[in-house]
PDB file of C-alpha atoms in Angstrom:
ATOM      1  CA  MET A   1      -6.084  12.343 -17.774  1.00 43.00           C
ATOM      2  CA  THR A   2      -7.903  12.985 -14.374  1.00 40.00           C
ATOM      3  CA  LYS A   3      -6.390  14.757 -11.747  1.00 41.00           C
ATOM      4  CA  VAL A   4      -8.292  13.811  -7.769  1.00 40.00           C
ATOM      5  CA  GLU A   5      -7.818  16.617  -4.844  1.00 38.00           C
ATOM      6  CA  ALA A   6      -7.473  14.003  -1.782  1.00 40.00           C
ATOM      7  CA  VAL A   7      -8.611  17.698   0.332  1.00 36.00           C
ATOM      8  CA  GLY A   8     -11.329  16.922   3.359  1.00 34.00           C
ATOM      9  CA  LEU A   9     -11.259  12.915   3.418  1.00 33.00           C
ATOM     10  CA  VAL A  10      -9.201  12.511   6.658  1.00 34.00           C
ATOM     11  CA  VAL A  11     -11.919  10.257   8.971  1.00 33.00           C
ATOM     12  CA  ASP A  12     -11.091  10.676  12.209  1.00 36.00           C
ATOM     13  CA  HIS A  13     -11.763   7.992  14.447  1.00 37.00           C
ATOM     14  CA  ARG A  14     -10.325   8.895  17.876  1.00 38.00           C
ATOM     15  CA  ASP A  15     -12.524   7.647  19.637  1.00 44.00           C
ATOM     16  CA  ASP A  16     -13.124   4.279  18.405  1.00 47.00           C
ATOM     17  CA  HIS A  17      -9.412   4.417  18.221  1.00 47.00           C
ATOM     18  CA  ASP A  18      -8.724   5.311  21.721  1.00 51.00           C
ATOM     19  CA  SER A  19     -11.529   2.727  22.864  1.00 48.00           C
ATOM     20  CA  ALA A  20      -9.607   0.351  20.841  1.00 49.00           C
ATOM     21  CA  ALA A  21      -6.275   0.989  22.381  1.00 51.00           C
ATOM     22  CA  ALA A  22      -7.421   1.509  25.892  1.00 49.00           C
ATOM     23  CA  ALA A  23      -8.705  -2.886  25.724  1.00 48.00           C
ATOM     24  CA  MET A  24      -5.527  -3.601  23.867  1.00 45.00           C
ATOM     25  CA  GLU A  25      -3.753  -2.544  26.860  1.00 51.00           C
ATOM     26  CA  ALA A  26      -5.684  -4.251  28.917  1.00 48.00           C
ATOM     27  CA  VAL A  27      -4.751  -7.339  27.422  1.00 48.00           C
ATOM     28  CA  SER A  28      -0.918  -8.341  28.122  1.00 54.00           C
ATOM     29  CA  ASP A  29      -0.570 -11.301  25.811  1.00 61.00           C
ATOM     30  CA  PRO A  30       0.320  -9.887  22.196  1.00 60.00           C
ATOM     31  CA  VAL A  31      -1.731 -13.048  21.023  1.00 62.00           C
ATOM     32  CA  VAL A  32      -4.820 -12.915  22.397  1.00 63.00           C
ATOM     33  CA  ALA A  33      -5.415  -9.039  22.000  1.00 62.00           C
ATOM     34  CA  ALA A  34      -4.680  -9.283  19.079  1.00 65.00           C
ATOM     35  CA  ALA A  35      -7.672 -11.695  18.745  1.00 66.00           C
ATOM     36  CA  THR A  36      -9.725  -9.908  21.171  1.00 71.00           C
ATOM     37  CA  GLY A  37      -8.786  -7.012  18.772  1.00 72.00           C
ATOM     38  CA  ARG A  38     -10.252  -8.737  15.614  1.00 71.00           C
ATOM     39  CA  GLU A  39     -13.912  -9.549  17.493  1.00 75.00           C
ATOM     40  CA  ALA A  40     -14.569  -6.978  18.409  1.00 78.00           C
ATOM     41  CA  GLU A  41     -13.788  -5.582  14.666  1.00 76.00           C
ATOM     42  CA  PHE A  42     -16.096  -8.008  12.770  1.00 75.00           C
ATOM     43  CA  ALA A  43     -18.890  -7.330  16.043  1.00 77.00           C
ATOM     44  CA  GLU A  44     -18.612  -3.632  15.160  1.00 79.00           C
ATOM     45  CA  HIS A  45     -19.814  -5.508  11.471  1.00 77.00           C
ATOM     46  CA  GLY A  46     -22.721  -7.792  12.889  1.00 77.00           C
ATOM     47  CA  TRP A  47     -20.282 -10.673  11.689  1.00 76.00           C
ATOM     48  CA  ASP A  48     -19.887 -13.358  14.432  1.00 73.00           C
ATOM     49  CA  THR A  49     -17.079 -15.072  14.475  1.00 67.00           C
ATOM     50  CA  ALA A  50     -17.977 -18.126  16.251  1.00 68.00           C
ATOM     51  CA  GLU A  51     -18.737 -18.646  11.864  1.00 69.00           C
ATOM     52  CA  VAL A  52     -15.424 -18.141  11.454  1.00 69.00           C
ATOM     53  CA  ASP A  53     -14.421 -21.918   9.105  1.00 77.00           C
ATOM     54  CA  PRO A  54     -11.038 -22.900  10.945  1.00 81.00           C
ATOM     55  CA  TRP A  55      -9.927 -23.506   6.803  1.00 85.00           C
ATOM     56  CA  THR A  56      -9.951 -19.333   6.388  1.00 81.00           C
ATOM     57  CA  PHE A  57      -7.933 -18.879   9.612  1.00 78.00           C
ATOM     58  CA  LEU A  58      -5.013 -22.272   8.200  1.00 84.00           C
ATOM     59  CA  ARG A  59      -4.836 -20.793   4.413  1.00 84.00           C
ATOM     60  CA  SER A  60      -4.515 -17.235   6.037  1.00 82.00           C
ATOM     61  CA  LYS A  61      -1.277 -18.205   8.111  1.00 84.00           C
ATOM     62  CA  LEU A  62       1.866 -17.795   6.159  1.00 82.00           C
ATOM     63  CA  ASN A  63       4.027 -21.166   4.814  1.00 86.00           C
ATOM     64  CA  TRP A  64       8.009 -20.206   6.512  1.00 86.00           C
ATOM     65  CA  GLY A  65       9.276 -22.833   3.444  1.00 88.00           C
ATOM     66  CA  GLU A  66       7.862 -20.524   0.431  1.00 89.00           C
ATOM     67  CA  LEU A  67      10.687 -17.484   1.810  1.00 88.00           C
ATOM     68  CA  ASP A  68      13.423 -19.353  -0.506  1.00 90.00           C
ATOM     69  CA  GLU A  69      11.016 -20.307  -3.716  1.00 92.00           C
ATOM     70  CA  PRO A  70      12.309 -17.245  -6.311  1.00 92.00           C
ATOM     71  CA  ALA A  71       8.712 -15.049  -5.771  1.00 90.00           C
ATOM     72  CA  HIS A  72       8.839 -15.097  -2.775  1.00 91.00           C
ATOM     73  CA  VAL A  73      12.134 -13.561  -2.341  1.00 93.00           C
ATOM     74  CA  ARG A  74      11.367 -11.304  -5.296  1.00 94.00           C
ATOM     75  CA  LEU A  75       8.706 -10.137  -3.060  1.00 93.00           C
ATOM     76  CA  VAL A  76       9.972 -10.278   0.463  1.00 93.00           C
ATOM     77  CA  SER A  77      13.463  -8.238  -1.262  1.00 95.00           C
ATOM     78  CA  CYS A  78      10.907  -5.579  -2.493  1.00 96.00           C
ATOM     79  CA  TYR A  79       9.566  -5.260   0.907  1.00 94.00           C
ATOM     80  CA  ARG A  80      12.107  -4.488   2.230  1.00 96.00           C
ATOM     81  CA  LYS A  81      13.368  -1.904   0.361  1.00 97.00           C
ATOM     82  CA  LEU A  82       9.798  -0.210   0.531  1.00 96.00           C
ATOM     83  CA  LEU A  83      10.324  -0.002   4.057  1.00 96.00           C
ATOM     84  CA  ALA A  84      14.087   1.346   4.117  1.00 97.00           C
ATOM     85  CA  LEU A  85      12.366   4.285   1.712  1.00 97.00           C
ATOM     86  CA  ARG A  86      10.284   4.855   4.370  1.00 95.00           C
ATOM     87  CA  ARG A  87      12.422   5.382   6.614  1.00 95.00           C
ATOM     88  CA  GLU A  88      14.109   7.519   4.495  1.00 95.00           C
ATOM     89  CA  HIS A  89      10.816   9.293   3.341  1.00 95.00           C
ATOM     90  CA  ALA A  90       8.830  10.676   5.379  1.00 93.00           C
ATOM     91  CA  SER A  91       6.031  11.801   2.897  1.00 93.00           C
ATOM     92  CA  LEU A  92       5.503   7.810   2.360  1.00 93.00           C
ATOM     93  CA  SER A  93       4.791   7.208   6.484  1.00 91.00           C
ATOM     94  CA  ASP A  94       2.330  10.108   6.540  1.00 92.00           C
ATOM     95  CA  PRO A  95      -0.878   9.160   6.824  1.00 91.00           C
ATOM     96  CA  TRP A  96      -2.708  12.495   5.695  1.00 93.00           C
ATOM     97  CA  LEU A  97      -4.457  12.168   2.471  1.00 92.00           C
ATOM     98  CA  THR A  98      -5.125  15.989   2.077  1.00 93.00           C
ATOM     99  CA  HIS A  99      -1.149  15.646   1.285  1.00 93.00           C
ATOM    100  CA  VAL A 100      -1.577  13.187  -1.337  1.00 95.00           C
ATOM    101  CA  SER A 101      -3.286  14.423  -5.201  1.00 95.00           C
ATOM    102  CA  VAL A 102      -4.113  11.287  -8.084  1.00 97.00           C
ATOM    103  CA  ASP A 103      -3.700  11.569 -10.956  1.00 97.00           C
ATOM    104  CA  TYR A 104      -5.042   8.560 -13.673  1.00 98.00           C
ATOM    105  CA  ASP A 105      -5.945   7.013 -16.900  1.00 98.00           C
ATOM    106  CA  GLU A 106      -8.594   4.789 -16.267  1.00 97.00           C
ATOM    107  CA  ALA A 107      -9.055   3.573 -20.672  1.00 97.00           C
ATOM    108  CA  ALA A 108      -4.816   3.240 -19.953  1.00 97.00           C
ATOM    109  CA  ARG A 109      -5.399   1.442 -17.025  1.00 98.00           C
ATOM    110  CA  TRP A 110      -2.089   3.802 -15.059  1.00 98.00           C
ATOM    111  CA  ILE A 111      -2.336   5.426 -11.867  1.00 98.00           C
ATOM    112  CA  VAL A 112      -0.425   7.714  -9.923  1.00 98.00           C
ATOM    113  CA  VAL A 113      -0.388   8.883  -6.469  1.00 97.00           C
ATOM    114  CA  HIS A 114       1.692  11.195  -5.387  1.00 96.00           C
ATOM    115  CA  ARG A 115       2.950  12.384  -1.777  1.00 94.00           C
ATOM    116  CA  GLY A 116       5.215  15.790  -1.949  1.00 92.00           C
ATOM    117  CA  THR A 117       8.626  14.934  -4.344  1.00 94.00           C
ATOM    118  CA  LEU A 118       7.318  11.247  -4.481  1.00 96.00           C
ATOM    119  CA  ALA A 119       5.705   9.632  -7.113  1.00 97.00           C
ATOM    120  CA  LEU A 120       3.635   6.355  -6.906  1.00 98.00           C
ATOM    121  CA  VAL A 121       3.045   5.048 -10.466  1.00 98.00           C
ATOM    122  CA  CYS A 122       1.797   1.978 -11.033  1.00 98.00           C
ATOM    123  CA  ASN A 123       0.053   0.086 -14.152  1.00 98.00           C
ATOM    124  CA  LEU A 124      -3.855  -2.485 -13.606  1.00 98.00           C
ATOM    125  CA  GLY A 125      -3.392  -3.180 -17.215  1.00 98.00           C
ATOM    126  CA  GLU A 126      -1.456  -6.148 -18.991  1.00 97.00           C
ATOM    127  CA  ASP A 127       0.538  -4.116 -22.278  1.00 97.00           C
ATOM    128  CA  HIS A 128       3.249  -1.739 -20.673  1.00 98.00           C
ATOM    129  CA  ALA A 129       1.874   2.097 -20.379  1.00 98.00           C
ATOM    130  CA  ALA A 130       3.263   5.589 -20.903  1.00 98.00           C
ATOM    131  CA  VAL A 131       2.326   7.636 -18.089  1.00 98.00           C
ATOM    132  CA  PRO A 132       2.805  11.957 -18.140  1.00 98.00           C
ATOM    133  CA  ILE A 133       5.644  11.776 -14.960  1.00 97.00           C
ATOM    134  CA  ALA A 134       9.084  11.755 -15.075  1.00 96.00           C
ATOM    135  CA  GLY A 135      11.745  11.231 -12.916  1.00 97.00           C
ATOM    136  CA  ILE A 136      14.221   8.969 -10.802  1.00 97.00           C
ATOM    137  CA  PRO A 137      13.368   4.692 -10.108  1.00 98.00           C
ATOM    138  CA  LEU A 138      13.612   4.870  -6.543  1.00 98.00           C
ATOM    139  CA  LEU A 139      12.234   1.206  -6.253  1.00 98.00           C
ATOM    140  CA  SER A 140      10.246  -0.693  -9.250  1.00 98.00           C
ATOM    141  CA  TRP A 141       8.215  -3.758  -9.398  1.00 98.00           C
ATOM    142  CA  GLU A 142       9.821  -4.256 -13.451  1.00 97.00           C
ATOM    143  CA  PRO A 143      11.978  -2.076 -14.431  1.00 97.00           C
ATOM    144  CA  PRO A 144      10.518   1.421 -15.661  1.00 98.00           C
ATOM    145  CA  THR A 145      12.161   3.325 -19.185  1.00 98.00           C
ATOM    146  CA  VAL A 146      12.094   7.513 -17.904  1.00 97.00           C
ATOM    147  CA  GLY A 147      11.878   9.676 -20.538  1.00 96.00           C
ATOM    148  CA  ARG A 148      11.454  13.243 -20.647  1.00 94.00           C
ATOM    149  CA  SER A 149       8.087  13.643 -19.404  1.00 95.00           C
ATOM    150  CA  ALA A 150       6.734  10.677 -19.208  1.00 97.00           C
ATOM    151  CA  THR A 151       7.600   6.931 -17.838  1.00 98.00           C
ATOM    152  CA  THR A 152       6.844   4.476 -19.302  1.00 98.00           C
ATOM    153  CA  VAL A 153       5.643   1.264 -16.892  1.00 98.00           C
ATOM    154  CA  PRO A 154       5.785  -3.040 -17.665  1.00 98.00           C
ATOM    155  CA  GLY A 155       2.417  -4.270 -17.081  1.00 98.00           C
ATOM    156  CA  HIS A 156       1.325  -5.244 -14.218  1.00 98.00           C
ATOM    157  CA  SER A 157       4.110  -3.727 -13.347  1.00 98.00           C
ATOM    158  CA  PHE A 158       5.007  -0.607 -10.523  1.00 98.00           C
ATOM    159  CA  THR A 159       7.601   2.533  -9.813  1.00 98.00           C
ATOM    160  CA  LEU A 160       7.969   4.956  -7.516  1.00 98.00           C
ATOM    161  CA  LEU A 161       9.675   8.003  -8.436  1.00 98.00           C
ATOM    162  CA  ALA A 162      11.502  11.112  -6.323  1.00 97.00           C
ATOM    163  CA  THR A 163      10.337  13.947  -8.581  1.00 94.00           C
ATOM    164  CA  ALA A 164       9.696  17.939  -8.987  1.00 81.00           C
ATOM    165  CA  PRO A 165       8.047  19.356  -6.074  1.00 73.00           C
ATOM    166  CA  PRO A 166       4.879  20.173  -6.490  1.00 67.00           C
ATOM    167  CA  ALA A 167       4.802  23.695  -7.335  1.00 65.00           C
ATOM    168  CA  GLU A 168       7.903  22.557 -10.266  1.00 63.00           C
ATOM    169  CA  ARG A 169       5.406  20.075 -11.270  1.00 54.00           C
TER     170      ARG A 169
END
């Protein structure tokens, strides 16, 4: 297991953000503003927006008719629960990387992102993974098995755990 502290990785983009925000405020139509912002973003990377394939745009549009399909109902429900948890737990929307730490095991294919008393535990592998962290599951894609010192997460799944404060881990 390797521990990575995200200290000192905060990048300040205030100059870029301020100029982009000013440009957006100058445009009153949100659709035009989004397109203008995207064109400016592409231009910064040297991409020509005139060369964008129309099929790329069409296949990227949401198909609202899919919302009734079980897999989509499940995904939308998960997003709604996550949004509710972000409102309940300030650490989920804290933008400072200095408040984040990460544990991972590349061979076992899991990663844990710690933010305050919350831990996002992700299993990127196909098989169940026993991850050395315990807590109370707040949201999961597939139900985990939580033990005293480890949480077993099914393959290609995640769980968001409420854990002990960092000093007590």
